[in-house]
Amino acid sequence: MTESNRLRWMLSLLRYYAVSAFRRYQKLHLHGKLFIWGTACIYLTLASIFIFVGPARIGQTLYDLAQKISHRSYGWVMLGGAIVVISFPPCIGHTTLITLCGYAYGMKGFPIAAVASLLGSALAFVVLRFLFRGRLRRWSASNEKWQALETVVAAKGLPLIALIRASPFPPWVYSNALFASIEAVSLWQFFLATFVIFPKIALLVFVGSRLASLSDGEQRSHMDTSTKILNAAVSIGGLLLGLTASFIVYRAMQSEIRRLQGLSPEVDELAVEALEEAEEGAPLLGTYAESAPRPTD
């Protein structure tokens, strides 16, 4: 393939994905569109802060905050409690708080992050399912994609639940709501499946512990160049490793659903679509009224 053909192929691929994304956006209901715009505004704000404030000042601020937390006798309770709270939708910030555990306590922050994540997700599962049980049943009876997802999860059981749990999509808080929305998933299955994210939590805590030494100006001033490069390389390498593993798990999850034996390809494909639309389509997050069949005259 020549250079011009390769460039043309890449442009056509980008155009295809752009058109597909726009068409999916047009099909979203109002809540889904507002969610996308809200998320875009949040990331735009964060990017602006990063550019205008500067990474050095942001890192120093995070380090100072982490040190204040770690020097308090109840600091671990504060961090753990915050992780539990952001396990409920529509909160965000799970990854940031896990990394902050590494900032504050080094690898000793892993038990705090792991236990709090396990407790928070279990509480979110129980509370959401208890509060929205009736709504969940009405949604399941009227949404074809959700019925397909429940069928696939019920057929595959714990292995598929764990694979979906380990996948980066849907994100943490929406994954909690997703599983609370699927009646085929029991609390003990959800609880056990959550253990598969512990390696990811450990990696984020480790990256946080490495970034802490680079964020503090005083520590950084006493480092030689090779030490700075090593810490930066380890941090970046850890993040890239996490992203790569997440992508592999996500692709494996989609592949596992699509090749499930005993179910029609249409059911498998609908289940994949239900997962992809979990953030705006889950019955505990959106509105089921738009998907419900309307009475005829």
mmCIF file of C-alpha atoms in Angstrom:
data_model
loop_
_atom_site.group_PDB
_atom_site.id
_atom_site.type_symbol
_atom_site.label_atom_id
_atom_site.label_comp_id
_atom_site.label_asym_id
_atom_site.label_seq_id
_atom_site.Cartn_x
_atom_site.Cartn_y
_atom_site.Cartn_z
ATOM 1 C CA MET A 1 0.000 0.000 0.000
ATOM 2 C CA THR A 2 1.452 3.338 -1.053
ATOM 3 C CA GLU A 3 1.642 6.344 1.249
ATOM 4 C CA SER A 4 -1.179 8.155 -0.557
ATOM 5 C CA ASN A 5 -3.425 5.083 -0.445
ATOM 6 C CA ARG A 6 -2.715 4.621 3.241
ATOM 7 C CA LEU A 7 -3.583 8.242 3.927
ATOM 8 C CA ARG A 8 -6.766 7.946 1.878
ATOM 9 C CA TRP A 9 -7.729 4.800 3.777
ATOM 10 C CA MET A 10 -7.160 6.502 7.139
ATOM 11 C CA LEU A 11 -9.251 9.502 6.095
ATOM 12 C CA SER A 12 -12.093 7.287 4.924
ATOM 13 C CA LEU A 13 -11.933 5.350 8.192
ATOM 14 C CA LEU A 14 -12.082 8.559 10.218
ATOM 15 C CA ARG A 15 -14.996 9.777 8.118
ATOM 16 C CA TYR A 16 -16.831 6.501 8.666
ATOM 17 C CA TYR A 17 -16.457 6.644 12.449
ATOM 18 C CA ALA A 18 -17.368 10.336 12.537
ATOM 19 C CA VAL A 19 -20.561 9.737 10.558
ATOM 20 C CA SER A 20 -21.442 6.690 12.680
ATOM 21 C CA ALA A 21 -20.916 8.641 15.898
ATOM 22 C CA PHE A 22 -23.044 11.527 14.643
ATOM 23 C CA ARG A 23 -25.862 9.187 13.638
ATOM 24 C CA ARG A 24 -25.805 7.537 17.051
ATOM 25 C CA TYR A 25 -25.876 10.972 18.655
ATOM 26 C CA GLN A 26 -28.951 11.921 16.617
ATOM 27 C CA LYS A 27 -30.770 8.808 17.833
ATOM 28 C CA LEU A 28 -30.210 9.662 21.497
ATOM 29 C CA HIS A 29 -33.020 11.041 23.602
ATOM 30 C CA LEU A 30 -32.654 14.385 25.370
ATOM 31 C CA HIS A 31 -31.061 12.921 28.505
ATOM 32 C CA GLY A 32 -28.383 11.175 26.471
ATOM 33 C CA LYS A 33 -27.530 14.332 24.530
ATOM 34 C CA LEU A 34 -27.377 16.399 27.710
ATOM 35 C CA PHE A 35 -25.091 13.800 29.244
ATOM 36 C CA ILE A 36 -22.705 13.985 26.283
ATOM 37 C CA TRP A 37 -22.633 17.787 26.313
ATOM 38 C CA GLY A 38 -22.177 17.857 30.074
ATOM 39 C CA THR A 39 -19.297 15.399 29.874
ATOM 40 C CA ALA A 40 -17.700 17.412 27.065
ATOM 41 C CA CYS A 41 -17.955 20.597 29.146
ATOM 42 C CA ILE A 42 -16.340 18.892 32.133
ATOM 43 C CA TYR A 43 -13.400 17.629 30.086
ATOM 44 C CA LEU A 44 -13.045 20.983 28.339
ATOM 45 C CA THR A 45 -12.925 22.702 31.723
ATOM 46 C CA LEU A 46 -10.331 20.255 33.005
ATOM 47 C CA ALA A 47 -8.230 20.714 29.877
ATOM 48 C CA SER A 48 -8.418 24.502 30.251
ATOM 49 C CA ILE A 49 -7.332 24.286 33.884
ATOM 50 C CA PHE A 50 -4.457 22.006 32.907
ATOM 51 C CA ILE A 51 -3.288 24.430 30.204
ATOM 52 C CA PHE A 52 -3.662 27.722 32.064
ATOM 53 C CA VAL A 53 -2.756 26.616 35.592
ATOM 54 C CA GLY A 54 0.019 24.269 34.509
ATOM 55 C CA PRO A 55 0.775 20.629 35.346
ATOM 56 C CA ALA A 56 3.405 21.558 37.946
ATOM 57 C CA ARG A 57 1.004 23.619 40.063
ATOM 58 C CA ILE A 58 -1.772 21.054 39.688
ATOM 59 C CA GLY A 59 0.570 18.254 40.727
ATOM 60 C CA GLN A 60 1.830 20.243 43.707
ATOM 61 C CA THR A 61 -1.747 20.987 44.791
ATOM 62 C CA LEU A 62 -2.666 17.305 44.611
ATOM 63 C CA TYR A 63 0.456 16.375 46.539
ATOM 64 C CA ASP A 64 -0.251 18.943 49.269
ATOM 65 C CA LEU A 65 -3.848 17.733 49.545
ATOM 66 C CA ALA A 66 -2.700 14.122 49.753
ATOM 67 C CA GLN A 67 -0.209 14.973 52.490
ATOM 68 C CA LYS A 68 -2.871 16.750 54.531
ATOM 69 C CA ILE A 69 -5.089 13.690 54.250
ATOM 70 C CA SER A 70 -2.342 11.219 55.123
ATOM 71 C CA HIS A 71 -1.297 13.185 58.216
ATOM 72 C CA ARG A 72 -4.791 13.031 59.672
ATOM 73 C CA SER A 73 -5.636 10.019 61.787
ATOM 74 C CA TYR A 74 -8.959 9.656 59.972
ATOM 75 C CA GLY A 75 -7.597 10.492 56.528
ATOM 76 C CA TRP A 76 -8.131 6.957 55.270
ATOM 77 C CA VAL A 77 -11.778 7.200 56.338
ATOM 78 C CA MET A 78 -12.180 10.408 54.321
ATOM 79 C CA LEU A 79 -10.721 8.849 51.191
ATOM 80 C CA GLY A 80 -12.630 5.606 51.611
ATOM 81 C CA GLY A 81 -15.882 7.441 52.268
ATOM 82 C CA ALA A 82 -15.399 9.589 49.178
ATOM 83 C CA ILE A 83 -14.865 6.472 47.046
ATOM 84 C CA VAL A 84 -18.075 4.962 48.424
ATOM 85 C CA VAL A 85 -20.039 8.133 47.644
ATOM 86 C CA ILE A 86 -18.822 8.451 44.049
ATOM 87 C CA SER A 87 -19.869 4.850 43.404
ATOM 88 C CA PHE A 88 -23.433 6.160 43.060
ATOM 89 C CA PRO A 89 -24.540 7.769 39.788
ATOM 90 C CA PRO A 90 -24.229 10.404 38.516
ATOM 91 C CA CYS A 91 -20.977 11.012 40.444
ATOM 92 C CA ILE A 92 -17.600 10.801 38.717
ATOM 93 C CA GLY A 93 -14.004 10.688 39.932
ATOM 94 C CA HIS A 94 -13.346 7.066 40.909
ATOM 95 C CA THR A 95 -10.033 6.898 39.039
ATOM 96 C CA THR A 96 -8.904 10.235 40.496
ATOM 97 C CA LEU A 97 -9.635 9.158 44.064
ATOM 98 C CA ILE A 98 -7.903 5.810 43.576
ATOM 99 C CA THR A 99 -4.835 7.643 42.284
ATOM 100 C CA LEU A 100 -5.073 10.020 45.249
ATOM 101 C CA CYS A 101 -4.803 7.003 47.550
ATOM 102 C CA GLY A 102 -1.412 6.362 45.973
ATOM 103 C CA TYR A 103 -0.476 10.023 46.373
ATOM 104 C CA ALA A 104 -1.329 9.964 50.066
ATOM 105 C CA TYR A 105 -0.254 6.517 51.232
ATOM 106 C CA GLY A 106 1.834 4.945 48.486
ATOM 107 C CA MET A 107 1.066 1.272 47.942
ATOM 108 C CA LYS A 108 -0.380 1.178 51.459
ATOM 109 C CA GLY A 109 -3.306 3.006 49.898
ATOM 110 C CA PHE A 110 -4.295 -0.088 47.930
ATOM 111 C CA PRO A 111 -6.307 -1.743 50.750
ATOM 112 C CA ILE A 112 -8.167 1.539 51.299
ATOM 113 C CA ALA A 113 -8.995 1.901 47.610
ATOM 114 C CA ALA A 114 -9.885 -1.766 47.120
ATOM 115 C CA VAL A 115 -12.127 -2.170 50.170
ATOM 116 C CA ALA A 116 -13.869 1.175 49.604
ATOM 117 C CA SER A 117 -14.488 0.329 45.939
ATOM 118 C CA LEU A 118 -15.894 -3.059 46.882
ATOM 119 C CA LEU A 119 -18.124 -1.594 49.581
ATOM 120 C CA GLY A 120 -19.269 1.357 47.477
ATOM 121 C CA SER A 121 -20.185 -0.758 44.475
ATOM 122 C CA ALA A 122 -22.091 -3.266 46.621
ATOM 123 C CA LEU A 123 -24.045 -0.494 48.353
ATOM 124 C CA ALA A 124 -24.836 1.155 45.020
ATOM 125 C CA PHE A 125 -26.033 -2.181 43.644
ATOM 126 C CA VAL A 126 -28.340 -2.880 46.594
ATOM 127 C CA VAL A 127 -29.728 0.646 46.930
ATOM 128 C CA LEU A 128 -30.380 1.167 43.215
ATOM 129 C CA ARG A 129 -32.032 -2.203 42.771
ATOM 130 C CA PHE A 130 -34.189 -1.746 45.876
ATOM 131 C CA LEU A 131 -35.331 1.757 44.945
ATOM 132 C CA PHE A 132 -36.006 1.074 41.267
ATOM 133 C CA ARG A 133 -37.262 -2.509 41.243
ATOM 134 C CA GLY A 134 -40.622 -1.585 39.707
ATOM 135 C CA ARG A 135 -39.077 0.673 37.100
ATOM 136 C CA LEU A 136 -36.593 -2.057 36.231
ATOM 137 C CA ARG A 137 -39.338 -4.566 35.496
ATOM 138 C CA ARG A 138 -41.250 -2.125 33.308
ATOM 139 C CA TRP A 139 -38.078 -1.316 31.383
ATOM 140 C CA SER A 140 -37.192 -4.983 30.873
ATOM 141 C CA ALA A 141 -40.655 -5.687 29.525
ATOM 142 C CA SER A 142 -40.464 -2.911 26.930
ATOM 143 C CA ASN A 143 -36.832 -2.705 25.784
ATOM 144 C CA GLU A 144 -35.667 -5.306 23.279
ATOM 145 C CA LYS A 145 -31.962 -4.590 23.726
ATOM 146 C CA TRP A 146 -32.207 -4.939 27.483
ATOM 147 C CA GLN A 147 -34.040 -8.237 27.157
ATOM 148 C CA ALA A 148 -31.234 -9.469 24.904
ATOM 149 C CA LEU A 149 -28.582 -8.345 27.387
ATOM 150 C CA GLU A 150 -30.350 -10.091 30.263
ATOM 151 C CA THR A 151 -30.646 -13.257 28.170
ATOM 152 C CA VAL A 152 -26.941 -13.239 27.333
ATOM 153 C CA VAL A 153 -25.854 -12.539 30.918
ATOM 154 C CA ALA A 154 -28.152 -15.235 32.278
ATOM 155 C CA ALA A 155 -26.781 -17.738 29.756
ATOM 156 C CA LYS A 156 -23.101 -17.033 30.403
ATOM 157 C CA GLY A 157 -23.224 -16.244 34.114
ATOM 158 C CA LEU A 158 -20.336 -15.140 36.308
ATOM 159 C CA PRO A 159 -17.509 -15.345 33.703
ATOM 160 C CA LEU A 160 -19.231 -12.834 31.416
ATOM 161 C CA ILE A 161 -20.219 -10.623 34.360
ATOM 162 C CA ALA A 162 -16.573 -10.508 35.449
ATOM 163 C CA LEU A 163 -15.452 -9.717 31.899
ATOM 164 C CA ILE A 164 -17.918 -6.838 31.603
ATOM 165 C CA ARG A 165 -16.875 -5.611 35.048
ATOM 166 C CA ALA A 166 -13.217 -5.557 34.022
ATOM 167 C CA SER A 167 -14.017 -3.666 30.824
ATOM 168 C CA PRO A 168 -13.482 0.126 30.819
ATOM 169 C CA PHE A 169 -16.904 0.620 29.222
ATOM 170 C CA PRO A 170 -19.216 1.390 30.814
ATOM 171 C CA PRO A 171 -17.186 3.399 33.377
ATOM 172 C CA TRP A 172 -17.180 2.588 37.093
ATOM 173 C CA VAL A 173 -20.287 4.372 38.312
ATOM 174 C CA TYR A 174 -22.360 3.407 35.268
ATOM 175 C CA SER A 175 -21.156 -0.159 35.533
ATOM 176 C CA ASN A 176 -22.592 -0.252 39.058
ATOM 177 C CA ALA A 177 -25.920 1.023 37.747
ATOM 178 C CA LEU A 178 -25.772 -1.328 34.769
ATOM 179 C CA PHE A 179 -25.510 -4.476 36.874
ATOM 180 C CA ALA A 180 -28.132 -3.229 39.310
ATOM 181 C CA SER A 181 -30.386 -2.911 36.257
ATOM 182 C CA ILE A 182 -29.939 -6.531 35.154
ATOM 183 C CA GLU A 183 -32.177 -8.801 37.203
ATOM 184 C CA ALA A 184 -30.228 -11.858 36.079
ATOM 185 C CA VAL A 185 -27.228 -10.599 38.082
ATOM 186 C CA SER A 186 -27.328 -11.459 41.778
ATOM 187 C CA LEU A 187 -25.513 -9.546 44.500
ATOM 188 C CA TRP A 188 -23.014 -12.342 45.154
ATOM 189 C CA GLN A 189 -22.139 -12.536 41.448
ATOM 190 C CA PHE A 190 -21.649 -8.784 41.277
ATOM 191 C CA PHE A 191 -19.584 -8.837 44.474
ATOM 192 C CA LEU A 192 -17.261 -11.572 43.197
ATOM 193 C CA ALA A 193 -16.964 -9.972 39.758
ATOM 194 C CA THR A 194 -15.801 -6.719 41.342
ATOM 195 C CA PHE A 195 -12.644 -8.466 42.553
ATOM 196 C CA VAL A 196 -11.378 -8.595 38.962
ATOM 197 C CA ILE A 197 -10.777 -4.830 39.007
ATOM 198 C CA PHE A 198 -8.293 -5.100 41.897
ATOM 199 C CA PRO A 199 -5.268 -5.319 39.550
ATOM 200 C CA LYS A 200 -6.431 -2.105 37.870
ATOM 201 C CA ILE A 201 -6.843 -0.439 41.271
ATOM 202 C CA ALA A 202 -3.364 -1.588 42.302
ATOM 203 C CA LEU A 203 -1.932 -0.155 39.086
ATOM 204 C CA LEU A 204 -3.611 3.224 39.634
ATOM 205 C CA VAL A 205 -2.395 3.363 43.236
ATOM 206 C CA PHE A 206 1.118 2.534 42.059
ATOM 207 C CA VAL A 207 1.010 5.259 39.400
ATOM 208 C CA GLY A 208 -0.228 7.701 42.039
ATOM 209 C CA SER A 209 2.656 6.810 44.341
ATOM 210 C CA ARG A 210 5.158 7.455 41.530
ATOM 211 C CA LEU A 211 3.506 10.700 40.473
ATOM 212 C CA ALA A 212 3.572 11.954 44.069
ATOM 213 C CA SER A 213 7.357 12.099 44.122
ATOM 214 C CA LEU A 214 7.372 13.942 40.794
ATOM 215 C CA SER A 215 4.649 16.373 41.867
ATOM 216 C CA ASP A 216 6.396 17.706 44.960
ATOM 217 C CA GLY A 217 8.789 20.489 44.035
ATOM 218 C CA GLU A 218 11.089 19.827 46.991
ATOM 219 C CA GLN A 219 11.487 16.127 46.231
ATOM 220 C CA ARG A 220 11.871 16.853 42.546
ATOM 221 C CA SER A 221 14.681 19.326 43.203
ATOM 222 C CA HIS A 222 16.733 16.601 44.931
ATOM 223 C CA MET A 223 16.314 14.103 42.092
ATOM 224 C CA ASP A 224 18.907 13.649 39.410
ATOM 225 C CA THR A 225 17.827 13.552 35.787
ATOM 226 C CA SER A 226 17.922 9.766 35.492
ATOM 227 C CA THR A 227 15.650 9.353 38.530
ATOM 228 C CA LYS A 228 13.145 11.832 37.127
ATOM 229 C CA ILE A 229 13.133 10.056 33.776
ATOM 230 C CA LEU A 230 12.737 6.669 35.465
ATOM 231 C CA ASN A 231 9.782 7.810 37.585
ATOM 232 C CA ALA A 232 8.118 9.465 34.601
ATOM 233 C CA ALA A 233 8.687 6.402 32.421
ATOM 234 C CA VAL A 234 7.265 4.076 35.070
ATOM 235 C CA SER A 235 4.188 6.295 35.500
ATOM 236 C CA ILE A 236 3.546 6.632 31.770
ATOM 237 C CA GLY A 237 4.255 2.948 31.221
ATOM 238 C CA GLY A 238 1.776 2.021 33.931
ATOM 239 C CA LEU A 239 -0.929 4.164 32.362
ATOM 240 C CA LEU A 240 -0.263 2.741 28.902
ATOM 241 C CA LEU A 241 -0.327 -0.782 30.319
ATOM 242 C CA GLY A 242 -3.683 -0.081 31.941
ATOM 243 C CA LEU A 243 -5.133 1.396 28.750
ATOM 244 C CA THR A 244 -3.877 -1.514 26.658
ATOM 245 C CA ALA A 245 -5.252 -4.094 29.075
ATOM 246 C CA SER A 246 -8.594 -2.268 29.210
ATOM 247 C CA PHE A 247 -8.848 -2.235 25.410
ATOM 248 C CA ILE A 248 -8.032 -5.948 25.189
ATOM 249 C CA VAL A 249 -10.633 -6.789 27.830
ATOM 250 C CA TYR A 250 -13.245 -4.632 26.101
ATOM 251 C CA ARG A 251 -12.675 -6.350 22.755
ATOM 252 C CA ALA A 252 -12.720 -9.755 24.441
ATOM 253 C CA MET A 253 -16.023 -8.893 26.116
ATOM 254 C CA GLN A 254 -17.638 -7.938 22.804
ATOM 255 C CA SER A 255 -16.264 -11.053 21.127
ATOM 256 C CA GLU A 256 -17.483 -13.288 23.951
ATOM 257 C CA ILE A 257 -21.009 -11.912 23.701
ATOM 258 C CA ARG A 258 -21.157 -12.191 19.917
ATOM 259 C CA ARG A 259 -20.051 -15.823 19.774
ATOM 260 C CA LEU A 260 -22.267 -17.098 22.570
ATOM 261 C CA GLN A 261 -23.655 -20.470 21.521
ATOM 262 C CA GLY A 262 -27.327 -21.286 21.719
ATOM 263 C CA LEU A 263 -28.513 -17.742 21.005
ATOM 264 C CA SER A 264 -29.263 -16.080 17.703
ATOM 265 C CA PRO A 265 -26.791 -13.528 16.285
ATOM 266 C CA GLU A 266 -29.515 -10.886 16.534
ATOM 267 C CA VAL A 267 -29.772 -11.374 20.300
ATOM 268 C CA ASP A 268 -25.992 -11.216 20.683
ATOM 269 C CA GLU A 269 -25.784 -8.014 18.647
ATOM 270 C CA LEU A 270 -28.606 -6.370 20.587
ATOM 271 C CA ALA A 271 -26.821 -7.248 23.835
ATOM 272 C CA VAL A 272 -23.626 -5.577 22.608
ATOM 273 C CA GLU A 273 -25.589 -2.475 21.632
ATOM 274 C CA ALA A 274 -27.237 -2.386 25.054
ATOM 275 C CA LEU A 275 -23.810 -2.375 26.700
ATOM 276 C CA GLU A 276 -22.520 0.346 24.392
ATOM 277 C CA GLU A 277 -25.525 2.511 25.226
ATOM 278 C CA ALA A 278 -25.485 1.731 28.947
ATOM 279 C CA GLU A 279 -24.641 5.288 29.997
ATOM 280 C CA GLU A 280 -27.712 6.813 28.415
ATOM 281 C CA GLY A 281 -30.007 3.797 28.202
ATOM 282 C CA ALA A 282 -29.858 2.005 31.538
ATOM 283 C CA PRO A 283 -33.249 2.007 33.224
ATOM 284 C CA LEU A 284 -31.779 3.352 36.452
ATOM 285 C CA LEU A 285 -30.187 6.314 34.658
ATOM 286 C CA GLY A 286 -32.498 7.268 31.841
ATOM 287 C CA THR A 287 -36.176 7.174 31.137
ATOM 288 C CA TYR A 288 -37.915 4.023 30.067
ATOM 289 C CA ALA A 289 -40.978 5.886 28.863
ATOM 290 C CA GLU A 290 -39.455 6.624 25.483
ATOM 291 C CA SER A 291 -38.833 2.960 24.810
ATOM 292 C CA ALA A 292 -42.152 1.727 26.100
ATOM 293 C CA PRO A 293 -44.792 0.772 23.559
ATOM 294 C CA ARG A 294 -47.458 3.395 23.174
ATOM 295 C CA PRO A 295 -51.122 2.481 23.248
ATOM 296 C CA THR A 296 -52.890 2.498 19.926
ATOM 297 C CA ASP A 297 -56.249 4.096 19.306
#
